[in-house]
C-alpha atoms as a PDB file:
ATOM      1  CA  MET A   1      -1.616  -6.341  17.044  1.00  0.00           C
ATOM      2  CA  ARG A   2       0.721  -5.978  19.985  1.00  0.00           C
ATOM      3  CA  LEU A   3       4.253  -4.743  19.733  1.00  0.00           C
ATOM      4  CA  ILE A   4       6.499  -5.790  22.582  1.00  0.00           C
ATOM      5  CA  ASN A   5       9.514  -3.551  23.033  1.00  0.00           C
ATOM      6  CA  THR A   6      12.057  -5.131  25.339  1.00  0.00           C
ATOM      7  CA  HIS A   7      15.773  -5.818  24.774  1.00  0.00           C
ATOM      8  CA  PRO A   8      16.446  -6.058  20.877  1.00  0.00           C
ATOM      9  CA  TYR A   9      12.957  -5.521  18.090  1.00  0.00           C
ATOM     10  CA  SER A  10      11.130  -8.923  16.805  1.00  0.00           C
ATOM     11  CA  PHE A  11       9.564  -9.666  13.270  1.00  0.00           C
ATOM     12  CA  GLY A  12       9.376 -12.399  11.066  1.00  0.00           C
ATOM     13  CA  PRO A  13      17.665 -10.764  -2.947  1.00  0.00           C
ATOM     14  CA  LEU A  14      20.513  -9.426  -3.343  1.00  0.00           C
ATOM     15  CA  CYS A  15      21.428 -10.027   0.210  1.00  0.00           C
ATOM     16  CA  CYS A  16      24.875  -9.097   1.275  1.00  0.00           C
ATOM     17  CA  THR A  17      25.920  -8.676   4.882  1.00  0.00           C
ATOM     18  CA  GLN A  18      25.009  -5.071   5.590  1.00  0.00           C
ATOM     19  CA  LYS A  19      27.061  -2.926   7.936  1.00  0.00           C
ATOM     20  CA  PRO A  20      25.554  -3.142  11.441  1.00  0.00           C
ATOM     21  CA  TYR A  21      26.128   0.490  12.383  1.00  0.00           C
ATOM     22  CA  LYS A  22      26.223   3.206   9.756  1.00  0.00           C
ATOM     23  CA  LYS A  23      27.101   6.826  10.474  1.00  0.00           C
ATOM     24  CA  SER A  24      24.913   9.070  12.584  1.00  0.00           C
ATOM     25  CA  HIS A  25      21.536   8.315  11.037  1.00  0.00           C
ATOM     26  CA  LEU A  26      21.131   5.031  12.909  1.00  0.00           C
ATOM     27  CA  SER A  27      18.799   5.024  15.847  1.00  0.00           C
ATOM     28  CA  LEU A  28      18.035   1.390  16.593  1.00  0.00           C
ATOM     29  CA  GLN A  29      19.270  -2.097  15.900  1.00  0.00           C
ATOM     30  CA  THR A  30      16.187  -4.195  15.299  1.00  0.00           C
ATOM     31  CA  THR A  31      14.952  -7.729  15.123  1.00  0.00           C
ATOM     32  CA  ILE A  32      11.466  -8.388  13.849  1.00  0.00           C
ATOM     33  CA  TYR A  33       9.649 -11.676  13.824  1.00  0.00           C
ATOM     34  CA  CYS A  34       6.700 -12.329  11.541  1.00  0.00           C
ATOM     35  CA  HIS A  35       4.264 -15.119  10.880  1.00  0.00           C
ATOM     36  CA  PRO A  36       3.114 -15.452   7.225  1.00  0.00           C
ATOM     37  CA  THR A  37      -0.462 -14.374   7.975  1.00  0.00           C
ATOM     38  CA  ARG A  38      -2.299 -11.116   7.438  1.00  0.00           C
ATOM     39  CA  PHE A  39      -2.313  -7.939   9.482  1.00  0.00           C
ATOM     40  CA  HIS A  40      -5.499  -6.567  10.977  1.00  0.00           C
ATOM     41  CA  LYS A  41      -7.102  -4.288   8.352  1.00  0.00           C
ATOM     42  CA  ARG A  42      -6.916  -1.108  10.420  1.00  0.00           C
ATOM     43  CA  TYR A  43      -3.244  -1.728  11.171  1.00  0.00           C
ATOM     44  CA  THR A  44      -2.537  -2.354   7.501  1.00  0.00           C
ATOM     45  CA  ALA A  45      -4.165   0.878   6.381  1.00  0.00           C
ATOM     46  CA  ALA A  46      -2.222   2.969   8.878  1.00  0.00           C
ATOM     47  CA  ALA A  47       1.058   1.241   8.085  1.00  0.00           C
ATOM     48  CA  ILE A  48       0.769   1.607   4.325  1.00  0.00           C
ATOM     49  CA  GLN A  49       0.121   5.337   4.367  1.00  0.00           C
ATOM     50  CA  SER A  50       3.002   6.609   6.482  1.00  0.00           C
ATOM     51  CA  PRO A  51       6.057   5.284   4.606  1.00  0.00           C
ATOM     52  CA  MET A  52       4.836   6.605   1.278  1.00  0.00           C
ATOM     53  CA  GLU A  53       4.494  10.053   2.822  1.00  0.00           C
ATOM     54  CA  ALA A  54       7.809   9.991   4.660  1.00  0.00           C
ATOM     55  CA  ALA A  55      10.722  12.057   3.403  1.00  0.00           C
ATOM     56  CA  GLY A  56      14.252  10.696   3.410  1.00  0.00           C
ATOM     57  CA  THR A  57      17.847  11.554   2.603  1.00  0.00           C
ATOM     58  CA  ASP A  58      20.889   9.956   1.047  1.00  0.00           C
ATOM     59  CA  SER A  59      24.400   9.754   2.485  1.00  0.00           C
ATOM     60  CA  ASP A  60      25.327  13.009   0.718  1.00  0.00           C
ATOM     61  CA  GLY A  61      22.524  14.844   2.489  1.00  0.00           C
ATOM     62  CA  ARG A  62      20.239  15.104  -0.515  1.00  0.00           C
ATOM     63  CA  GLU A  63      16.551  15.096   0.417  1.00  0.00           C
ATOM     64  CA  PHE A  64      13.767  13.065  -1.207  1.00  0.00           C
ATOM     65  CA  ARG A  65      10.076  13.753  -0.692  1.00  0.00           C
ATOM     66  CA  ASN A  66       9.258  10.049  -0.405  1.00  0.00           C
ATOM     67  CA  PRO A  67      10.675   6.590  -1.193  1.00  0.00           C
ATOM     68  CA  ASP A  68       9.010   6.484  -4.604  1.00  0.00           C
ATOM     69  CA  GLU A  69      11.003   9.507  -5.725  1.00  0.00           C
ATOM     70  CA  MET A  70      14.261   7.912  -4.537  1.00  0.00           C
ATOM     71  CA  TRP A  71      13.553   4.494  -6.094  1.00  0.00           C
ATOM     72  CA  LEU A  72      12.537   6.067  -9.402  1.00  0.00           C
ATOM     73  CA  GLU A  73      15.859   7.852  -9.615  1.00  0.00           C
ATOM     74  CA  HIS A  74      18.037   4.866  -8.665  1.00  0.00           C
ATOM     75  CA  THR A  75      16.096   1.852  -9.986  1.00  0.00           C
ATOM     76  CA  GLY A  76      13.500   3.395 -12.282  1.00  0.00           C
ATOM     77  CA  ASP A  77      14.279   1.209 -15.308  1.00  0.00           C
ATOM     78  CA  THR A  78      15.804  -2.209 -15.918  1.00  0.00           C
ATOM     79  CA  SER A  79      19.270  -0.845 -16.534  1.00  0.00           C
ATOM     80  CA  LYS A  80      19.317   1.226 -13.338  1.00  0.00           C
ATOM     81  CA  LYS A  81      17.974  -1.626 -11.253  1.00  0.00           C
ATOM     82  CA  THR A  82      20.565  -4.051 -12.603  1.00  0.00           C
ATOM     83  CA  GLN A  83      23.290  -1.531 -11.787  1.00  0.00           C
ATOM     84  CA  TRP A  84      21.907  -1.008  -8.271  1.00  0.00           C
ATOM     85  CA  TYR A  85      22.359  -4.695  -7.447  1.00  0.00           C
ATOM     86  CA  ARG A  86      25.654  -4.988  -9.289  1.00  0.00           C
ATOM     87  CA  ASP A  87      27.103  -2.071  -7.319  1.00  0.00           C
ATOM     88  CA  GLY A  88      25.904  -3.560  -4.033  1.00  0.00           C
ATOM     89  CA  VAL A  89      27.662  -6.862  -4.664  1.00  0.00           C
ATOM     90  CA  ALA A  90      30.758  -5.061  -5.982  1.00  0.00           C
ATOM     91  CA  TYR A  91      31.053  -3.117  -2.721  1.00  0.00           C
ATOM     92  CA  TRP A  92      31.171  -6.305  -0.650  1.00  0.00           C
ATOM     93  CA  GLU A  93      33.465  -8.065  -3.110  1.00  0.00           C
ATOM     94  CA  GLY A  94      36.064  -5.483  -2.064  1.00  0.00           C
ATOM     95  CA  VAL A  95      35.707  -6.347   1.638  1.00  0.00           C
ATOM     96  CA  GLU A  96      37.893  -8.920   3.375  1.00  0.00           C
ATOM     97  CA  ALA A  97      36.269 -12.195   4.445  1.00  0.00           C
ATOM     98  CA  SER A  98      36.584 -11.655   8.193  1.00  0.00           C
ATOM     99  CA  VAL A  99      34.268 -10.784  11.076  1.00  0.00           C
ATOM    100  CA  ASN A 100      35.554  -7.216  11.091  1.00  0.00           C
ATOM    101  CA  GLY A 101      35.120  -7.028   7.325  1.00  0.00           C
ATOM    102  CA  VAL A 102      31.511  -8.216   7.137  1.00  0.00           C
ATOM    103  CA  LEU A 103      30.599  -6.031  10.125  1.00  0.00           C
ATOM    104  CA  GLY A 104      31.876  -2.947   8.352  1.00  0.00           C
ATOM    105  CA  GLY A 105      34.789  -2.395  10.707  1.00  0.00           C
ATOM    106  CA  TYR A 106      32.701  -2.974  13.839  1.00  0.00           C
ATOM    107  CA  GLY A 107      33.896  -6.480  14.646  1.00  0.00           C
ATOM    108  CA  HIS A 108      33.706  -5.704  18.367  1.00  0.00           C
ATOM    109  CA  VAL A 109      29.885  -5.844  18.244  1.00  0.00           C
ATOM    110  CA  ASN A 110      29.942  -9.536  17.284  1.00  0.00           C
ATOM    111  CA  ASP A 111      29.644 -11.011  20.774  1.00  0.00           C
ATOM    112  CA  ALA A 112      26.897  -8.654  21.904  1.00  0.00           C
ATOM    113  CA  ASP A 113      25.014  -9.199  18.648  1.00  0.00           C
ATOM    114  CA  VAL A 114      25.092 -12.982  18.971  1.00  0.00           C
ATOM    115  CA  LYS A 115      24.178 -12.895  22.659  1.00  0.00           C
ATOM    116  CA  GLY A 116      21.156 -10.665  22.034  1.00  0.00           C
ATOM    117  CA  SER A 117      19.989 -12.775  19.104  1.00  0.00           C
ATOM    118  CA  GLU A 118      20.364 -15.985  21.083  1.00  0.00           C
ATOM    119  CA  GLY A 119      18.155 -14.754  23.899  1.00  0.00           C
ATOM    120  CA  PHE A 120      15.547 -13.686  21.409  1.00  0.00           C
ATOM    121  CA  LEU A 121      15.682 -16.983  19.489  1.00  0.00           C
ATOM    122  CA  GLN A 122      15.366 -18.988  22.704  1.00  0.00           C
ATOM    123  CA  THR A 123      12.201 -17.065  23.564  1.00  0.00           C
ATOM    124  CA  LEU A 124      10.667 -17.690  20.157  1.00  0.00           C
ATOM    125  CA  LEU A 125      11.475 -21.393  20.126  1.00  0.00           C
ATOM    126  CA  ALA A 126      10.023 -21.805  23.613  1.00  0.00           C
ATOM    127  CA  GLU A 127       6.821 -19.949  22.739  1.00  0.00           C
ATOM    128  CA  LEU A 128       6.175 -21.359  19.290  1.00  0.00           C
ATOM    129  CA  PHE A 129       7.412 -24.956  19.312  1.00  0.00           C
ATOM    130  CA  VAL A 130       6.325 -27.741  21.655  1.00  0.00           C
ATOM    131  CA  ASP A 131       9.178 -28.422  24.119  1.00  0.00           C
ATOM    132  CA  GLY A 132      11.167 -25.716  22.377  1.00  0.00           C
ATOM    133  CA  GLY A 133      11.530 -27.893  19.300  1.00  0.00           C
ATOM    134  CA  ILE A 134      13.797 -30.394  21.088  1.00  0.00           C
ATOM    135  CA  ASP A 135      12.116 -33.402  19.469  1.00  0.00           C
ATOM    136  CA  ARG A 136      11.970 -31.841  15.998  1.00  0.00           C
ATOM    137  CA  HIS A 137      14.516 -31.921  13.208  1.00  0.00           C
ATOM    138  CA  LEU A 138      14.946 -28.157  12.892  1.00  0.00           C
ATOM    139  CA  VAL A 139      16.191 -26.510   9.704  1.00  0.00           C
ATOM    140  CA  ALA A 140      17.103 -22.828   9.221  1.00  0.00           C
ATOM    141  CA  LEU A 141      18.062 -20.592   6.301  1.00  0.00           C
ATOM    142  CA  ASP A 142      20.684 -17.904   6.966  1.00  0.00           C
ATOM    143  CA  CYS A 143      20.051 -15.091   4.465  1.00  0.00           C
ATOM    144  CA  GLY A 144      22.911 -12.739   3.691  1.00  0.00           C
ATOM    145  CA  SER A 145      25.091 -15.208   5.571  1.00  0.00           C
ATOM    146  CA  GLY A 146      28.406 -13.589   4.700  1.00  0.00           C
ATOM    147  CA  ILE A 147      31.237 -15.698   6.131  1.00  0.00           C
ATOM    148  CA  GLY A 148      28.795 -17.777   8.185  1.00  0.00           C
ATOM    149  CA  ARG A 149      29.156 -15.652  11.328  1.00  0.00           C
ATOM    150  CA  ILE A 150      25.557 -16.136  12.517  1.00  0.00           C
ATOM    151  CA  THR A 151      25.389 -19.760  11.418  1.00  0.00           C
ATOM    152  CA  LYS A 152      28.621 -20.698  13.211  1.00  0.00           C
ATOM    153  CA  ASN A 153      28.053 -18.722  16.413  1.00  0.00           C
ATOM    154  CA  LEU A 154      24.313 -19.216  16.812  1.00  0.00           C
ATOM    155  CA  LEU A 155      22.117 -21.087  14.358  1.00  0.00           C
ATOM    156  CA  ILE A 156      24.105 -24.299  14.065  1.00  0.00           C
ATOM    157  CA  ARG A 157      23.783 -24.819  17.833  1.00  0.00           C
ATOM    158  CA  TYR A 158      19.964 -24.769  17.680  1.00  0.00           C
ATOM    159  CA  PHE A 159      19.211 -26.230  14.254  1.00  0.00           C
ATOM    160  CA  ASN A 160      20.064 -29.654  12.886  1.00  0.00           C
ATOM    161  CA  GLU A 161      20.648 -28.192   9.449  1.00  0.00           C
ATOM    162  CA  VAL A 162      21.435 -24.669   8.314  1.00  0.00           C
ATOM    163  CA  ASP A 163      21.509 -23.535   4.675  1.00  0.00           C
ATOM    164  CA  LEU A 164      23.479 -20.404   3.799  1.00  0.00           C
ATOM    165  CA  LEU A 165      22.473 -17.861   1.166  1.00  0.00           C
ATOM    166  CA  GLU A 166      25.056 -15.280   0.090  1.00  0.00           C
ATOM    167  CA  PRO A 167      25.833 -13.641  -3.299  1.00  0.00           C
ATOM    168  CA  VAL A 168      29.455 -12.695  -2.545  1.00  0.00           C
ATOM    169  CA  SER A 169      31.475 -15.749  -3.526  1.00  0.00           C
ATOM    170  CA  HIS A 170      34.586 -15.217  -1.387  1.00  0.00           C
ATOM    171  CA  PHE A 171      32.412 -14.764   1.704  1.00  0.00           C
ATOM    172  CA  LEU A 172      30.619 -18.018   0.965  1.00  0.00           C
ATOM    173  CA  ASP A 173      33.917 -19.817   0.308  1.00  0.00           C
ATOM    174  CA  ALA A 174      35.151 -18.698   3.738  1.00  0.00           C
ATOM    175  CA  ALA A 175      31.901 -19.869   5.337  1.00  0.00           C
ATOM    176  CA  ARG A 176      32.135 -23.266   3.672  1.00  0.00           C
ATOM    177  CA  GLU A 177      35.733 -23.771   4.779  1.00  0.00           C
ATOM    178  CA  SER A 178      34.955 -22.819   8.372  1.00  0.00           C
ATOM    179  CA  LEU A 179      31.707 -24.737   8.691  1.00  0.00           C
ATOM    180  CA  VAL A 180      32.941 -27.960   7.112  1.00  0.00           C
ATOM    181  CA  GLN A 181      35.270 -28.205  10.117  1.00  0.00           C
ATOM    182  CA  GLU A 182      32.305 -27.568  12.418  1.00  0.00           C
ATOM    183  CA  ASN A 183      30.376 -30.363  10.702  1.00  0.00           C
ATOM    184  CA  HIS A 184      33.081 -32.904  11.541  1.00  0.00           C
ATOM    185  CA  MET A 185      33.224 -31.777  15.146  1.00  0.00           C
ATOM    186  CA  ALA A 186      29.445 -32.043  15.566  1.00  0.00           C
ATOM    187  CA  LEU A 187      29.293 -35.534  14.021  1.00  0.00           C
ATOM    188  CA  ASP A 188      26.653 -34.295  11.582  1.00  0.00           C
ATOM    189  CA  LYS A 189      23.993 -33.821  14.291  1.00  0.00           C
ATOM    190  CA  HIS A 190      24.110 -30.086  13.625  1.00  0.00           C
ATOM    191  CA  LYS A 191      25.573 -29.089  10.289  1.00  0.00           C
ATOM    192  CA  ALA A 192      25.701 -26.560   7.478  1.00  0.00           C
ATOM    193  CA  THR A 193      24.070 -28.348   4.563  1.00  0.00           C
ATOM    194  CA  HIS A 194      23.711 -26.165   1.475  1.00  0.00           C
ATOM    195  CA  PHE A 195      25.678 -23.092   0.373  1.00  0.00           C
ATOM    196  CA  TYR A 196      23.768 -20.998  -2.180  1.00  0.00           C
ATOM    197  CA  CYS A 197      25.715 -18.286  -3.995  1.00  0.00           C
ATOM    198  CA  VAL A 198      22.546 -16.507  -5.115  1.00  0.00           C
ATOM    199  CA  PRO A 199      21.171 -12.990  -4.476  1.00  0.00           C
ATOM    200  CA  LEU A 200      17.962 -12.812  -2.449  1.00  0.00           C
ATOM    201  CA  GLN A 201      15.942 -11.249  -5.250  1.00  0.00           C
ATOM    202  CA  GLU A 202      16.613 -14.361  -7.353  1.00  0.00           C
ATOM    203  CA  PHE A 203      16.238 -17.040  -4.666  1.00  0.00           C
ATOM    204  CA  THR A 204      13.248 -19.357  -4.224  1.00  0.00           C
ATOM    205  CA  PRO A 205      13.477 -21.909  -1.384  1.00  0.00           C
ATOM    206  CA  ASP A 206      12.366 -25.513  -1.569  1.00  0.00           C
ATOM    207  CA  ALA A 207       8.776 -25.826  -0.379  1.00  0.00           C
ATOM    208  CA  GLY A 208       8.325 -26.615   3.306  1.00  0.00           C
ATOM    209  CA  ARG A 209      12.023 -26.969   4.156  1.00  0.00           C
ATOM    210  CA  TYR A 210      12.583 -24.378   6.899  1.00  0.00           C
ATOM    211  CA  ASP A 211      11.432 -23.887  10.470  1.00  0.00           C
ATOM    212  CA  VAL A 212      13.113 -20.472  10.592  1.00  0.00           C
ATOM    213  CA  ILE A 213      14.316 -18.118   7.873  1.00  0.00           C
ATOM    214  CA  TRP A 214      16.817 -15.712   9.434  1.00  0.00           C
ATOM    215  CA  VAL A 215      17.429 -12.398   7.633  1.00  0.00           C
ATOM    216  CA  GLN A 216      20.019 -10.121   9.269  1.00  0.00           C
ATOM    217  CA  TRP A 217      21.620  -6.842   8.195  1.00  0.00           C
ATOM    218  CA  CYS A 218      20.994  -7.406   4.505  1.00  0.00           C
ATOM    219  CA  ILE A 219      17.387  -6.632   3.514  1.00  0.00           C
ATOM    220  CA  GLY A 220      18.341  -2.979   3.004  1.00  0.00           C
ATOM    221  CA  HIS A 221      19.938  -3.938  -0.304  1.00  0.00           C
ATOM    222  CA  LEU A 222      16.533  -4.836  -1.746  1.00  0.00           C
ATOM    223  CA  THR A 223      14.173  -2.407  -3.439  1.00  0.00           C
ATOM    224  CA  ASP A 224      10.673  -2.263  -1.961  1.00  0.00           C
ATOM    225  CA  ASP A 225       9.181  -4.390  -4.728  1.00  0.00           C
ATOM    226  CA  ASP A 226      11.890  -7.025  -4.370  1.00  0.00           C
ATOM    227  CA  PHE A 227      11.501  -6.962  -0.576  1.00  0.00           C
ATOM    228  CA  VAL A 228       7.835  -7.896  -0.987  1.00  0.00           C
ATOM    229  CA  SER A 229       8.557 -10.420  -3.720  1.00  0.00           C
ATOM    230  CA  PHE A 230      11.250 -12.139  -1.633  1.00  0.00           C
ATOM    231  CA  PHE A 231       9.038 -12.651   1.414  1.00  0.00           C
ATOM    232  CA  ASN A 232       6.133 -13.829  -0.731  1.00  0.00           C
ATOM    233  CA  ARG A 233       8.376 -16.478  -2.301  1.00  0.00           C
ATOM    234  CA  ALA A 234      10.066 -17.339   0.973  1.00  0.00           C
ATOM    235  CA  LYS A 235       6.744 -18.168   2.654  1.00  0.00           C
ATOM    236  CA  ILE A 236       6.642 -21.272   0.489  1.00  0.00           C
ATOM    237  CA  GLY A 237       9.863 -22.442   2.098  1.00  0.00           C
ATOM    238  CA  LEU A 238       8.459 -22.418   5.639  1.00  0.00           C
ATOM    239  CA  LYS A 239       7.165 -25.534   7.359  1.00  0.00           C
ATOM    240  CA  PRO A 240       3.758 -25.277   9.078  1.00  0.00           C
ATOM    241  CA  GLY A 241       4.357 -23.099  12.134  1.00  0.00           C
ATOM    242  CA  GLY A 242       7.645 -21.785  10.729  1.00  0.00           C
ATOM    243  CA  PHE A 243       8.579 -18.122  10.969  1.00  0.00           C
ATOM    244  CA  PHE A 244      10.902 -15.356   9.805  1.00  0.00           C
ATOM    245  CA  VAL A 245      13.348 -13.452  11.950  1.00  0.00           C
ATOM    246  CA  LEU A 246      14.489 -10.128  10.528  1.00  0.00           C
ATOM    247  CA  LYS A 247      17.212  -8.211  12.342  1.00  0.00           C
ATOM    248  CA  GLU A 248      17.868  -4.760  10.963  1.00  0.00           C
ATOM    249  CA  ASN A 249      18.702  -1.160  11.716  1.00  0.00           C
ATOM    250  CA  LEU A 250      16.065   1.559  11.878  1.00  0.00           C
ATOM    251  CA  ALA A 251      16.136   5.126  10.625  1.00  0.00           C
ATOM    252  CA  ARG A 252      14.670   7.597  13.103  1.00  0.00           C
ATOM    253  CA  SER A 253      12.133   8.570  10.453  1.00  0.00           C
ATOM    254  CA  GLY A 254      11.575   8.000   6.751  1.00  0.00           C
ATOM    255  CA  PHE A 255      14.677   6.431   5.267  1.00  0.00           C
ATOM    256  CA  VAL A 256      18.393   6.963   4.626  1.00  0.00           C
ATOM    257  CA  LEU A 257      20.046   5.787   1.411  1.00  0.00           C
ATOM    258  CA  ASP A 258      23.706   4.755   1.630  1.00  0.00           C
ATOM    259  CA  LYS A 259      25.106   5.447  -1.833  1.00  0.00           C
ATOM    260  CA  GLU A 260      28.404   3.705  -1.056  1.00  0.00           C
ATOM    261  CA  ASP A 261      27.041   0.171  -0.648  1.00  0.00           C
ATOM    262  CA  ARG A 262      23.618   0.670  -2.290  1.00  0.00           C
ATOM    263  CA  SER A 263      21.463   0.013   0.751  1.00  0.00           C
ATOM    264  CA  ILE A 264      18.538   1.737   2.442  1.00  0.00           C
ATOM    265  CA  THR A 265      17.886   2.046   6.168  1.00  0.00           C
ATOM    266  CA  ARG A 266      14.117   2.164   6.725  1.00  0.00           C
ATOM    267  CA  SER A 267      12.068   3.528   9.619  1.00  0.00           C
ATOM    268  CA  ASP A 268       9.771   1.399  11.771  1.00  0.00           C
ATOM    269  CA  SER A 269       6.635   2.566   9.954  1.00  0.00           C
ATOM    270  CA  TYR A 270       8.303   1.994   6.580  1.00  0.00           C
ATOM    271  CA  PHE A 271       9.035  -1.613   7.545  1.00  0.00           C
ATOM    272  CA  LYS A 272       5.503  -2.180   8.792  1.00  0.00           C
ATOM    273  CA  GLY A 273       4.051  -0.902   5.536  1.00  0.00           C
ATOM    274  CA  LEU A 274       6.162  -3.414   3.621  1.00  0.00           C
ATOM    275  CA  PHE A 275       5.248  -6.234   6.028  1.00  0.00           C
ATOM    276  CA  SER A 276       1.586  -5.588   5.393  1.00  0.00           C
ATOM    277  CA  ARG A 277       2.150  -5.793   1.644  1.00  0.00           C
ATOM    278  CA  CYS A 278       3.791  -9.186   2.219  1.00  0.00           C
ATOM    279  CA  GLY A 279       0.854 -10.457   4.290  1.00  0.00           C
ATOM    280  CA  LEU A 280       3.100 -10.919   7.334  1.00  0.00           C
ATOM    281  CA  HIS A 281       1.856 -10.829  10.915  1.00  0.00           C
ATOM    282  CA  LEU A 282       4.119  -9.058  13.389  1.00  0.00           C
ATOM    283  CA  TYR A 283       4.355 -11.370  16.392  1.00  0.00           C
ATOM    284  CA  LYS A 284       7.078  -9.986  18.620  1.00  0.00           C
ATOM    285  CA  SER A 285       9.669  -7.234  18.475  1.00  0.00           C
ATOM    286  CA  ARG A 286      12.632  -6.063  20.470  1.00  0.00           C
ATOM    287  CA  VAL A 287      14.647  -2.867  20.224  1.00  0.00           C
ATOM    288  CA  VAL A 288      18.250  -2.170  21.171  1.00  0.00           C
ATOM    289  CA  LYS A 289      19.327   1.450  21.334  1.00  0.00           C
END
């Protein structure tokens, strides 16, 4: 398995739009692209061991010996888990439906974020689809779509149809209003098609609908078990040759729990351990410091 570290990192619920830069614990903004196939056995074994041994902290500075200890405390029974997801949605329900709002007050990173993602997407399309997919009817799913920022500024220019998945209703309403205007301008050649107000941990895509499932700044709201369950269900939604793109932040080591918005920032090895549990093959990655 070869990891390619160049400009941003490449791989492939409840999903709200997670803040892109959070406090001092952030080290890297990442994008990971994965095929739904299995890791090499030796890679899997190494990846599974390290995250379970890694210590982490929460936003108050409290230390946990490992993720299991943290998850047991916060989501250890049905009631706690329900509250975890309810609190996550409630946080974002109190945020204004604007670029600055969904980016946690860092609206100025929007242009750089889109530009970096576009270069990465262009590379993937060129490498994985004949003629870059020009002669295909391409369909994407934007997970944790928020107000449709990524769909409007990136995905709708490369895909004939984009579906949006977002559990915060006023974000999705803003996306629908904005993108309906885009649909008219594009004469329906490239359009936003479906708007799902559903959390990721409850969503199952239609079989074989998507060429790309894009997951950005939102997977940190999912528990480990729901992370694995989501990707296992989402595989069904991919067309033959389809892939995932996951863009996320990395903790320098272990994990950091943000108690304010109920999200976890995972380390590189933590992510890889979860990918292996999902049966995902890491194809390409980029890192932005």
